[in-house]
Amino acid sequence: MWRTLLLCLTLLTVVNAFYLPGLAPTKFCTEEEVKTLDDKDCKTEVFVHVNKLDSVVQILPYEYSSFDFCQPDKESDDHDPVENLGQVVFGERLRASPYKIMYKKNITDEKLCTKTYKRVDDTKLKFLRDRIHEAYMHQWVIDNMPVTWCYTVANSDQPFCTTRFPVGCYVTHSGKPHDACFLSAQLSERDATYVFNHVKIMIAYHKGEQGEADRLLRAQVQVASCEKYPCSKSSKGMKIPTKKDDPMEIIYSYSVEFVELEGVRWASRWDYILNSLPHTNIQWFSLLNSIVITIFLSAMVAMVLLRSLHRDIMRYNQAESAEDIQEDFGWKLVHGDVFRPPTNIMLLSVSAGTGVQICIMTLVSLLFACLGFLSPPNRGALMTTVLVLYVFLGVVSGYVSARLYKTMGGLRWKSNVLTTAFLFPGIIFGIFFFLNLVLWSYNSAAAIPFTTLLALLCLWFGISVPSTFFGAFFGFRRDPISQPVRTNQIPREIPEQTWMTHPFISSLMGGALPFGCIFIQLFFILNSIWSGQMYYMFGFIFLAFIILAVTCCETAILLCYFHLCSEDYRWWWRSFFSSGSTALYLFLFTIHYFYYKLSIQGMASSILYFGYTFIMVLLFFVLTGSFGFLACLLFVRKIYSIVKID
């Protein structure tokens, strides 16, 4: 052991550092420094890329080109970043911008373009005004870093930095302004819509050592609404007129300032964004709370298994005659029926196989994320990894489904394979395609192109389906899992049960505890999805996932033991629903989050929210249900294998 540890430490001392794909630093230098440094990779121009514009009020992101902003030249299309599959599915649309920035060249009130509207009810101007009312915000990227908008939050010494900044602001009839009006320009005229037509970009860089190029550390933006050009000489805001016949002219301009920043390394340039998110203390509290609950639950299960179950097994094995066994009660009496196949064995086996597939996919994805391969700078990598793992892990779902189906006495192996390959993927793709039609109808940036849909279908039919058939082939070739006891031909009559052992009541009890262990983590995940907040603490999610799996297994085993003690041997589907009901609490939590935490407006946004939520809840149900079912299967096989039954 010590030799192995010494070898690992030796390897760590000789290994060379490396950058993850797409995360290597970009070198910057001025046009004068290019000649002296003789570095072909040194960039003299700082490219500004614009992403989709979204809002917390509407779940309908739009591309930058959908707005009547200044557009880049046709030659700038060559600077569009290449998007991976995850970015396209997630709705990211990085495009080149019209902003021209040369490294270390400060700019003051540079005119970008002028937009003239003859009437206020012009279609383009009306679209801009409506999106300002819905609080749409820009998302810019410089050197693979989000351009941040920082401001001071009440009761906080540190500024809060967000990766989005507003298009404009709106002051209502009652005089209540958007936060953007108050934070940016103190604009307060009632019933007025302001557009931010001037931005000041501040770029901080790290000075390279002698003979080395510089590196960018951060990019921040300040927005302003200026009535006249140049913006530095204008005091009033650029207000969109309310009268239909009034013309309007918007002059867009920008300023750039380069600042040298000392004491910050390039590898730590994301820290100022991540540290401004006030989540860490709450995350630790949630994790400790979940660990305490898991420890108490484990102690309870251990007490049941070590005391009650062990005592029952010893008494059962020491019985001298069949009459002594008949006088006993509880789970021992149903040994002849406990492995009787349930109804709908096809659906149960397919659900368990798909749950194992989702479990391995989630576990591997979180492991890669914890190792830094799926960090925020590597855009779209998380979704790409999830999709690729899901289609290739079809071999796992096919094998598990076929093995369970054959064990439960199923004979229609072709139907089992087809159901495994098409049931849950078909449901998800059908809902996803319907939601994509809604996005198409609104010309939203989140609408997936037809070619990408074809690519997803190719992944499904070209990789996932063959993988499922391949796994099912080996699953059906294996012998069925032998059960430790024989099943009687005539089913045993089940005694009358109490209200606490009712399937619906027991399922509700089984899902409450696992949900209580992870609901705080779910809150932050929902914030990152629907509120535009960045979530990067994958270590917390990984530990929460392990805790979720443990609590689901333990609650399902505990409830299964209580049902068997009441001489109810119908544990197959109950074990699946007792842990799968965690998804019901998740769905109720998402409803509460929709009505009390979000300000979403419009029928389309509501359909999109609940459509994507249904996909998430369905996958969560299959995942947690498979935890409980497989844990109970192992538990029941174990306790009946150590009982002496003739």
XYZ file of C-alpha atoms in Angstrom:
646
model
C 0.000 0.000 0.000
C 2.782 2.413 0.932
C 4.626 1.574 -2.259
C 1.546 2.388 -4.327
C 1.087 5.708 -2.535
C 4.748 6.594 -3.052
C 4.445 5.755 -6.765
C 1.385 8.029 -7.124
C 3.192 10.909 -5.424
C 6.177 10.405 -7.723
C 3.946 10.546 -10.788
C 2.346 13.741 -9.540
C 5.739 15.413 -9.323
C 6.711 14.616 -12.907
C 3.384 15.096 -14.652
C 3.008 18.202 -16.813
C 0.035 20.551 -16.572
C -2.392 20.775 -19.457
C -5.424 22.780 -20.484
C -8.792 21.248 -21.166
C -9.995 21.335 -24.792
C -11.203 24.825 -25.669
C -9.921 26.332 -22.425
C -6.359 27.287 -23.369
C -5.626 30.983 -22.750
C -5.675 33.383 -25.669
C -2.653 35.631 -26.061
C -3.176 39.336 -26.759
C -0.767 42.028 -27.797
C -0.828 45.387 -29.521
C 0.020 45.863 -33.163
C 3.424 47.253 -32.181
C 4.159 44.294 -29.897
C 3.440 41.738 -32.608
C 6.701 42.565 -34.350
C 8.820 42.338 -31.209
C 7.228 39.213 -29.667
C 7.288 37.214 -32.892
C 4.273 35.189 -31.730
C 1.924 34.093 -34.496
C -0.806 33.129 -31.989
C -0.937 36.622 -30.491
C -4.263 38.386 -31.151
C -4.455 42.108 -31.773
C -8.256 42.361 -31.983
C -10.643 41.619 -29.142
C -13.794 40.059 -30.540
C -17.130 40.687 -28.865
C -19.654 37.908 -29.432
C -23.340 38.383 -28.721
C -25.551 35.592 -27.460
C -29.315 35.198 -27.312
C -31.387 37.727 -25.380
C -33.682 36.321 -22.731
C -35.845 37.433 -19.842
C -37.139 36.206 -16.498
C -40.629 37.198 -17.623
C -40.751 35.255 -20.891
C -39.284 31.837 -21.746
C -38.812 32.908 -25.346
C -35.212 33.898 -26.067
C -34.490 35.845 -29.239
C -31.379 36.149 -31.340
C -29.471 39.407 -31.479
C -30.432 39.825 -35.139
C -34.133 39.759 -34.211
C -33.709 43.213 -32.677
C -33.035 46.317 -34.718
C -29.600 46.805 -33.207
C -26.441 47.617 -35.110
C -25.520 44.590 -37.173
C -21.989 43.421 -38.042
C -20.528 43.435 -41.522
C -20.903 40.358 -43.677
C -17.188 39.740 -43.309
C -17.701 39.316 -39.555
C -19.632 36.094 -40.089
C -16.283 34.297 -40.281
C -15.747 35.123 -36.601
C -18.867 33.269 -35.437
C -17.830 30.582 -32.932
C -18.541 26.971 -33.862
C -21.454 25.687 -31.767
C -21.534 22.153 -30.425
C -24.636 20.010 -30.045
C -25.185 20.999 -26.431
C -25.160 24.706 -27.246
C -27.699 24.280 -30.043
C -30.042 22.195 -27.873
C -29.676 24.663 -24.999
C -30.478 27.566 -27.275
C -27.123 29.346 -27.207
C -26.548 31.415 -30.344
C -23.136 33.087 -30.313
C -22.716 35.530 -33.172
C -20.171 38.149 -34.188
C -20.944 41.716 -33.095
C -20.359 45.076 -34.796
C -18.075 46.278 -32.005
C -14.478 46.787 -33.167
C -11.956 46.681 -30.324
C -8.206 46.688 -30.810
C -6.174 45.501 -27.872
C -5.120 48.271 -25.449
C -6.745 50.933 -27.613
C -9.119 52.974 -25.477
C -12.194 54.392 -27.179
C -14.413 57.250 -26.028
C -17.915 57.709 -27.441
C -17.386 55.804 -30.653
C -20.451 56.023 -32.877
C -21.644 52.584 -33.912
C -24.713 53.253 -36.052
C -27.935 55.275 -36.237
C -31.420 53.820 -36.364
C -34.210 56.085 -37.628
C -37.927 55.422 -37.217
C -40.558 57.587 -38.914
C -43.334 56.505 -36.563
C -43.440 55.090 -33.074
C -45.679 52.239 -34.194
C -42.943 51.000 -36.512
C -42.781 47.196 -36.254
C -39.114 47.080 -35.264
C -39.437 49.852 -32.703
C -42.579 48.299 -31.249
C -40.755 44.962 -30.929
C -37.919 46.704 -29.085
C -40.301 48.542 -26.755
C -42.259 45.378 -25.933
C -39.078 43.450 -25.151
C -37.904 46.264 -22.861
C -41.204 46.029 -20.990
C -40.537 42.308 -20.587
C -37.050 43.018 -19.176
C -35.003 41.312 -21.882
C -31.261 41.333 -21.318
C -28.090 41.042 -23.384
C -25.541 38.255 -23.041
C -22.104 39.077 -24.409
C -18.908 37.061 -24.465
C -15.327 38.308 -24.734
C -12.464 35.813 -24.838
C -14.838 33.032 -23.742
C -15.691 35.091 -20.656
C -19.176 36.486 -20.039
C -19.352 40.265 -19.999
C -20.665 41.095 -16.549
C -22.833 43.868 -15.207
C -21.947 44.554 -11.576
C -23.908 46.586 -9.063
C -24.211 46.873 -5.305
C -26.943 44.910 -3.551
C -28.689 46.208 -0.441
C -27.186 44.993 2.852
C -24.084 43.696 1.085
C -20.564 45.065 0.891
C -19.587 43.076 -2.199
C -21.013 43.957 -5.610
C -23.278 41.461 -7.291
C -22.152 40.553 -10.806
C -24.522 39.041 -13.313
C -23.667 37.728 -16.741
C -26.495 39.713 -18.364
C -27.298 43.392 -18.717
C -30.572 45.079 -19.732
C -31.649 46.281 -23.154
C -33.530 49.154 -21.544
C -35.866 49.942 -18.687
C -39.476 50.845 -18.124
C -41.093 53.080 -15.514
C -44.739 52.205 -14.893
C -47.718 54.538 -14.442
C -47.351 54.255 -10.671
C -43.746 55.419 -10.879
C -42.218 52.042 -10.070
C -39.127 51.602 -12.261
C -37.347 48.475 -13.373
C -34.223 47.740 -11.393
C -32.220 48.616 -14.499
C -33.553 52.197 -14.473
C -32.642 52.711 -10.863
C -29.245 51.018 -10.972
C -28.041 52.416 -14.271
C -29.199 55.974 -14.747
C -31.682 56.958 -12.048
C -34.367 57.327 -14.724
C -37.705 57.912 -13.054
C -40.162 59.648 -15.400
C -43.511 57.885 -15.174
C -44.875 55.763 -17.992
C -41.616 56.043 -19.899
C -39.593 53.479 -21.813
C -35.849 54.025 -22.042
C -33.395 52.253 -24.309
C -29.749 51.882 -23.344
C -27.968 53.078 -26.453
C -24.490 53.482 -24.985
C -22.242 50.897 -23.354
C -18.873 51.323 -21.703
C -16.778 48.169 -21.855
C -13.995 47.870 -19.283
C -11.495 45.114 -20.036
C -8.956 44.054 -17.419
C -5.811 42.261 -18.511
C -2.785 40.613 -16.968
C 0.546 41.948 -18.135
C 2.733 39.164 -19.443
C 6.285 38.673 -18.343
C 9.114 39.943 -20.479
C 8.870 38.348 -23.895
C 5.348 36.986 -23.234
C 1.936 38.147 -24.419
C -0.878 39.471 -22.211
C -4.051 37.679 -21.172
C -7.542 39.009 -20.530
C -8.934 38.591 -17.038
C -12.419 40.074 -17.085
C -14.808 42.264 -19.035
C -17.446 44.471 -17.425
C -20.026 46.758 -18.923
C -21.847 49.897 -17.844
C -25.012 50.925 -19.667
C -26.425 54.386 -20.244
C -29.428 55.943 -21.921
C -28.357 59.072 -23.818
C -30.640 61.452 -25.669
C -27.888 63.002 -27.753
C -24.509 62.054 -29.123
C -21.912 62.018 -27.681
C -23.221 60.309 -24.589
C -20.819 62.051 -22.195
C -22.527 65.391 -22.957
C -26.097 64.161 -22.586
C -27.988 64.242 -19.302
C -31.458 63.022 -20.260
C -32.311 59.480 -21.189
C -33.184 58.154 -24.638
C -36.934 57.813 -24.184
C -39.167 56.118 -26.733
C -42.043 58.525 -27.571
C -45.617 57.543 -26.837
C -47.352 59.430 -29.675
C -47.700 57.384 -32.835
C -46.738 60.189 -35.217
C -43.542 61.120 -33.408
C -40.350 60.085 -35.223
C -37.343 58.742 -33.348
C -33.628 58.443 -33.946
C -31.420 56.195 -31.821
C -27.664 56.671 -31.992
C -25.814 53.640 -30.639
C -22.307 54.267 -29.327
C -19.714 52.640 -27.113
C -16.565 53.304 -25.127
C -13.720 50.941 -24.290
C -11.219 51.156 -21.465
C -8.335 48.752 -20.829
C -7.093 48.378 -17.259
C -4.133 46.382 -16.010
C -5.087 44.158 -13.085
C -2.425 42.825 -10.765
C -2.641 39.989 -8.300
C -5.134 37.925 -10.316
C -4.078 34.813 -12.208
C -5.654 33.795 -15.502
C -6.788 30.480 -13.994
C -8.775 32.407 -11.346
C -10.456 34.931 -13.603
C -13.923 33.399 -13.031
C -13.690 33.808 -9.273
C -15.090 37.334 -9.143
C -18.271 36.101 -10.852
C -18.667 32.905 -8.854
C -17.806 34.465 -5.498
C -20.501 37.101 -5.920
C -23.190 34.422 -5.924
C -24.508 34.149 -2.343
C -25.111 30.408 -2.438
C -22.206 28.715 -0.725
C -23.352 28.912 2.911
C -26.852 27.744 2.045
C -25.423 24.883 -0.001
C -23.309 23.686 2.900
C -26.277 23.898 5.257
C -28.396 21.887 2.828
C -25.706 19.255 2.421
C -25.158 18.863 6.166
C -28.906 18.637 6.697
C -29.158 15.896 4.078
C -26.260 13.979 5.600
C -27.876 14.077 9.044
C -31.166 12.801 7.642
C -29.355 10.008 5.808
C -27.482 8.971 8.956
C -30.671 8.788 11.017
C -32.460 6.858 8.282
C -29.542 4.448 7.949
C -29.580 3.907 11.708
C -33.307 3.172 11.580
C -32.925 0.666 8.764
C -29.958 -0.937 10.510
C -31.969 -1.273 13.710
C -34.809 -2.977 11.868
C -32.509 -5.320 10.006
C -30.224 -6.186 12.913
C -32.883 -6.578 15.580
C -36.265 -7.493 14.150
C -35.192 -9.232 10.987
C -32.310 -11.124 12.558
C -34.532 -12.310 15.403
C -37.212 -13.471 12.977
C -34.744 -15.414 10.857
C -33.204 -17.147 13.886
C -36.617 -18.160 15.229
C -37.758 -19.382 11.812
C -34.652 -21.500 11.228
C -34.861 -23.038 14.714
C -38.441 -24.226 14.202
C -38.620 -28.014 14.678
C -41.805 -28.736 12.711
C -44.131 -27.276 10.131
C -46.673 -26.578 12.877
C -44.223 -24.232 14.560
C -43.802 -22.391 11.277
C -47.540 -22.048 10.806
C -47.810 -20.471 14.235
C -45.378 -17.795 13.146
C -46.519 -14.644 11.384
C -45.239 -11.849 9.202
C -42.972 -11.921 6.191
C -42.020 -15.601 6.675
C -45.510 -16.783 5.745
C -45.468 -15.260 2.242
C -42.309 -17.014 1.040
C -44.368 -18.953 -1.485
C -45.805 -15.809 -3.071
C -43.142 -13.142 -2.631
C -41.590 -13.867 -6.039
C -44.878 -14.186 -7.866
C -44.556 -12.032 -11.042
C -46.531 -8.777 -10.871
C -48.847 -7.346 -13.467
C -47.384 -5.352 -16.379
C -43.967 -6.974 -16.151
C -43.107 -5.421 -19.504
C -43.507 -1.847 -18.251
C -41.754 -2.599 -14.966
C -38.699 -4.116 -16.625
C -38.473 -1.304 -19.188
C -38.780 1.366 -16.479
C -36.066 -0.272 -14.370
C -33.744 -0.605 -17.365
C -34.239 3.024 -18.355
C -33.701 4.103 -14.748
C -30.329 2.345 -14.621
C -29.410 4.029 -17.906
C -30.278 7.491 -16.521
C -28.451 6.714 -13.265
C -25.164 5.841 -14.960
C -25.525 8.788 -17.341
C -26.026 11.210 -14.429
C -23.241 9.694 -12.352
C -20.649 9.854 -15.144
C -21.690 13.383 -16.176
C -21.398 14.677 -12.615
C -18.057 12.959 -12.203
C -16.682 14.673 -15.316
C -18.155 17.968 -14.094
C -16.473 17.620 -10.698
C -13.143 16.971 -12.416
C -13.488 20.241 -14.332
C -14.093 18.875 -17.814
C -17.574 20.437 -17.917
C -16.739 23.789 -16.342
C -18.654 26.976 -17.305
C -16.029 28.139 -19.846
C -16.549 24.910 -21.809
C -19.921 25.976 -23.168
C -22.447 23.303 -24.066
C -20.162 20.511 -22.870
C -22.551 19.355 -20.136
C -25.542 18.905 -22.446
C -23.381 17.305 -25.133
C -21.995 14.821 -22.616
C -25.473 13.971 -21.342
C -26.823 13.319 -24.846
C -23.840 11.240 -25.953
C -23.840 9.151 -22.780
C -27.581 8.569 -23.001
C -27.501 7.179 -26.530
C -24.480 4.947 -25.912
C -25.840 3.655 -22.597
C -28.789 2.158 -24.440
C -26.842 -1.099 -24.168
C -27.273 -0.943 -20.372
C -31.028 -0.316 -20.488
C -31.484 -3.113 -23.028
C -29.521 -5.596 -20.942
C -31.187 -4.779 -17.601
C -34.665 -4.701 -19.110
C -34.206 -8.019 -20.910
C -32.716 -9.732 -17.862
C -35.522 -8.609 -15.549
C -38.209 -9.396 -18.107
C -36.902 -12.929 -18.583
C -36.585 -13.426 -14.817
C -40.231 -12.445 -14.301
C -41.332 -14.993 -16.886
C -41.791 -12.768 -19.919
C -41.808 -14.435 -23.330
C -42.333 -11.573 -25.816
C -38.707 -10.590 -26.130
C -39.220 -8.616 -29.348
C -41.857 -6.418 -27.725
C -39.567 -5.901 -24.741
C -36.677 -4.694 -26.889
C -38.852 -2.362 -28.967
C -40.543 -0.933 -25.882
C -37.196 -0.302 -24.200
C -35.829 1.438 -27.279
C -38.852 3.602 -28.081
C -41.170 4.109 -25.074
C -39.464 6.733 -22.912
C -37.261 8.216 -25.683
C -40.392 8.513 -27.842
C -42.356 10.302 -25.110
C -39.503 12.732 -24.464
C -38.868 13.427 -28.142
C -42.602 13.914 -28.811
C -42.925 16.533 -26.053
C -39.649 18.126 -27.113
C -40.797 18.374 -30.730
C -44.119 19.955 -29.704
C -42.327 22.552 -27.588
C -39.970 23.216 -30.480
C -42.995 23.932 -32.682
C -44.098 26.543 -30.148
C -40.634 28.117 -30.274
C -40.675 28.041 -34.080
C -44.015 29.825 -34.174
C -42.531 32.712 -32.162
C -39.222 32.787 -34.104
C -37.388 32.195 -30.860
C -33.648 31.632 -30.694
C -34.244 28.483 -28.623
C -35.963 26.792 -31.572
C -33.753 23.945 -32.714
C -33.020 23.949 -36.455
C -34.416 21.152 -38.582
C -30.925 19.828 -39.295
C -30.235 19.490 -35.570
C -33.490 17.573 -35.129
C -32.322 15.216 -37.856
C -29.016 14.837 -36.022
C -30.864 13.933 -32.802
C -32.949 11.390 -34.700
C -29.778 9.921 -36.171
C -28.328 9.579 -32.672
C -31.530 7.877 -31.532
C -32.042 5.472 -34.429
C -28.395 5.099 -35.404
C -26.784 4.600 -31.973
C -29.335 4.315 -29.160
C -31.654 1.754 -30.792
C -28.846 -0.567 -32.004
C -27.186 -0.286 -28.578
C -30.452 -1.292 -26.912
C -30.805 -4.312 -29.221
C -27.191 -5.244 -28.548
C -27.659 -5.137 -24.767
C -30.972 -6.999 -24.946
C -29.317 -9.732 -27.028
C -26.875 -10.524 -24.227
C -29.589 -10.105 -21.596
C -31.860 -12.707 -23.143
C -28.981 -15.109 -23.731
C -28.292 -15.219 -19.995
C -30.235 -17.583 -17.790
C -32.998 -15.972 -15.718
C -32.096 -14.977 -12.186
C -32.887 -17.953 -9.960
C -35.066 -17.156 -6.972
C -34.146 -18.553 -3.537
C -37.661 -19.974 -2.889
C -40.330 -21.640 -5.007
C -43.576 -19.917 -5.873
C -46.847 -21.630 -4.957
C -49.350 -22.358 -7.693
C -52.287 -20.923 -5.739
C -51.871 -17.332 -4.512
C -52.121 -16.790 -0.794
C -54.996 -14.656 0.455
C -53.842 -11.257 1.645
C -55.236 -10.182 5.042
C -57.120 -6.936 5.383
C -54.644 -4.069 5.537
C -54.652 -0.886 7.589
C -54.933 2.539 6.020
C -51.226 3.161 6.547
C -50.287 0.284 4.256
C -52.484 1.557 1.420
C -50.359 1.867 -1.764
C -51.089 5.573 -2.189
C -50.345 6.448 1.452
C -47.174 4.395 1.599
C -45.960 5.890 -1.678
C -46.451 9.408 -0.345
C -44.532 8.489 2.783
C -41.699 6.970 0.765
C -41.089 10.027 -1.430
C -41.163 12.700 1.281
C -37.814 11.923 2.892
C -35.666 11.727 -0.280
C -37.172 14.981 -1.509
C -36.458 16.656 1.827
C -32.779 15.828 1.396
C -32.390 17.527 -1.980
C -35.030 20.238 -2.300
C -32.590 23.082 -1.548
C -30.280 21.858 -4.296
C -33.291 21.648 -6.607
C -34.107 25.267 -5.833
C -30.697 26.430 -7.064
C -30.909 24.178 -10.113
C -34.284 25.690 -11.031
C -32.797 29.156 -10.553
C -30.014 28.347 -12.980
C -32.507 27.056 -15.561
C -35.289 29.632 -15.361
C -33.770 32.697 -13.664
C -30.516 32.903 -15.581
C -28.333 32.359 -12.517
C -25.065 30.508 -12.943
C -24.681 27.194 -11.119
C -21.205 25.718 -10.889
C -21.082 23.719 -7.625
C -21.171 20.289 -9.217
C -19.591 18.759 -6.128
C -22.729 19.603 -4.151
C -24.917 18.031 -6.828
C -22.761 14.908 -6.896
C -23.057 14.437 -3.129
C -26.770 15.254 -3.249
C -27.210 12.598 -5.952
C -25.496 9.977 -3.775
C -27.644 10.976 -0.799
C -30.765 10.786 -2.976
C -29.881 7.254 -4.112
C -29.177 6.090 -0.545
C -32.370 7.555 0.930
C -34.508 6.169 -1.896
C -33.081 2.699 -1.362
C -33.448 2.820 2.413
C -37.017 4.134 2.472
C -38.087 1.588 -0.144
C -36.506 -1.278 1.828
C -38.100 -0.109 5.065
C -41.579 0.158 3.540
C -41.128 -3.148 1.755
C -40.298 -4.856 5.049
C -43.388 -3.389 6.736
C -45.611 -4.592 3.870
C -44.168 -8.091 4.017
C -44.665 -8.165 7.771
C -48.343 -7.414 7.180
C -48.402 -10.455 4.834
C -48.762 -8.357 1.714
C -46.415 -9.794 -0.915
C -47.214 -7.254 -3.685
C -43.928 -5.437 -3.356
C -42.802 -5.174 -6.978
C -44.637 -2.065 -8.131
C -44.950 -0.674 -4.613
C -41.177 -0.512 -4.247
C -40.988 1.386 -7.536
C -43.683 3.892 -6.576
C -42.538 4.329 -2.957
C -39.269 5.916 -4.097
C -40.552 7.164 -7.459
C -43.122 9.327 -5.673
C -40.241 11.714 -4.997
C -41.005 12.993 -8.491
C -44.507 13.955 -7.324
C -43.027 16.240 -4.700
C -40.689 17.622 -7.338
C -43.645 18.432 -9.572
C -45.501 20.171 -6.725
C -42.334 22.110 -5.941
C -42.013 23.276 -9.555
C -45.638 24.483 -9.457
C -44.898 26.460 -6.295
C -41.742 27.829 -7.899
C -43.690 28.905 -10.989
C -46.353 30.858 -9.106
C -44.315 32.309 -6.245
C -40.724 32.649 -7.491
C -41.130 33.486 -11.171
C -42.920 36.295 -12.976
C -43.560 34.435 -16.208
C -46.273 35.898 -18.413
C -48.067 34.578 -21.468
C -49.536 31.259 -22.530
C -46.522 30.244 -24.633
C -44.072 30.676 -21.756
C -46.350 28.702 -19.429
C -46.587 25.861 -21.953
C -42.816 25.812 -22.338
C -42.247 25.830 -18.582
C -44.579 22.957 -17.790
C -43.556 21.040 -20.917
C -39.876 21.030 -19.980
C -40.840 20.424 -16.349
C -42.830 17.327 -17.318
C -39.780 15.895 -19.112
C -37.641 16.530 -16.042
C -40.231 15.015 -13.672
C -40.692 11.924 -15.872
C -36.954 11.215 -15.966
C -36.721 11.849 -12.230
C -39.585 9.426 -11.588
C -37.945 6.652 -13.594
C -34.594 7.296 -11.905
C -35.803 7.289 -8.300
C -38.267 4.469 -8.933
C -35.504 2.219 -10.229
C -33.469 2.950 -7.080
C -36.225 1.640 -4.829
C -37.179 -1.322 -7.019
C -33.654 -2.690 -7.455
C -32.852 -2.158 -3.766
C -35.970 -4.066 -2.715
C -35.222 -6.826 -5.218
C -31.811 -7.370 -3.650
C -33.266 -7.085 -0.139
C -36.051 -9.622 -0.697
C -33.700 -12.095 -2.388
C -31.260 -11.760 0.492
C -33.673 -12.315 3.386
C -35.406 -15.284 1.786
C -32.135 -16.902 0.728
C -30.996 -17.262 4.351
C -34.258 -18.817 5.543
C -34.373 -22.624 5.598
C -37.454 -23.623 3.632
C -38.130 -27.204 2.518
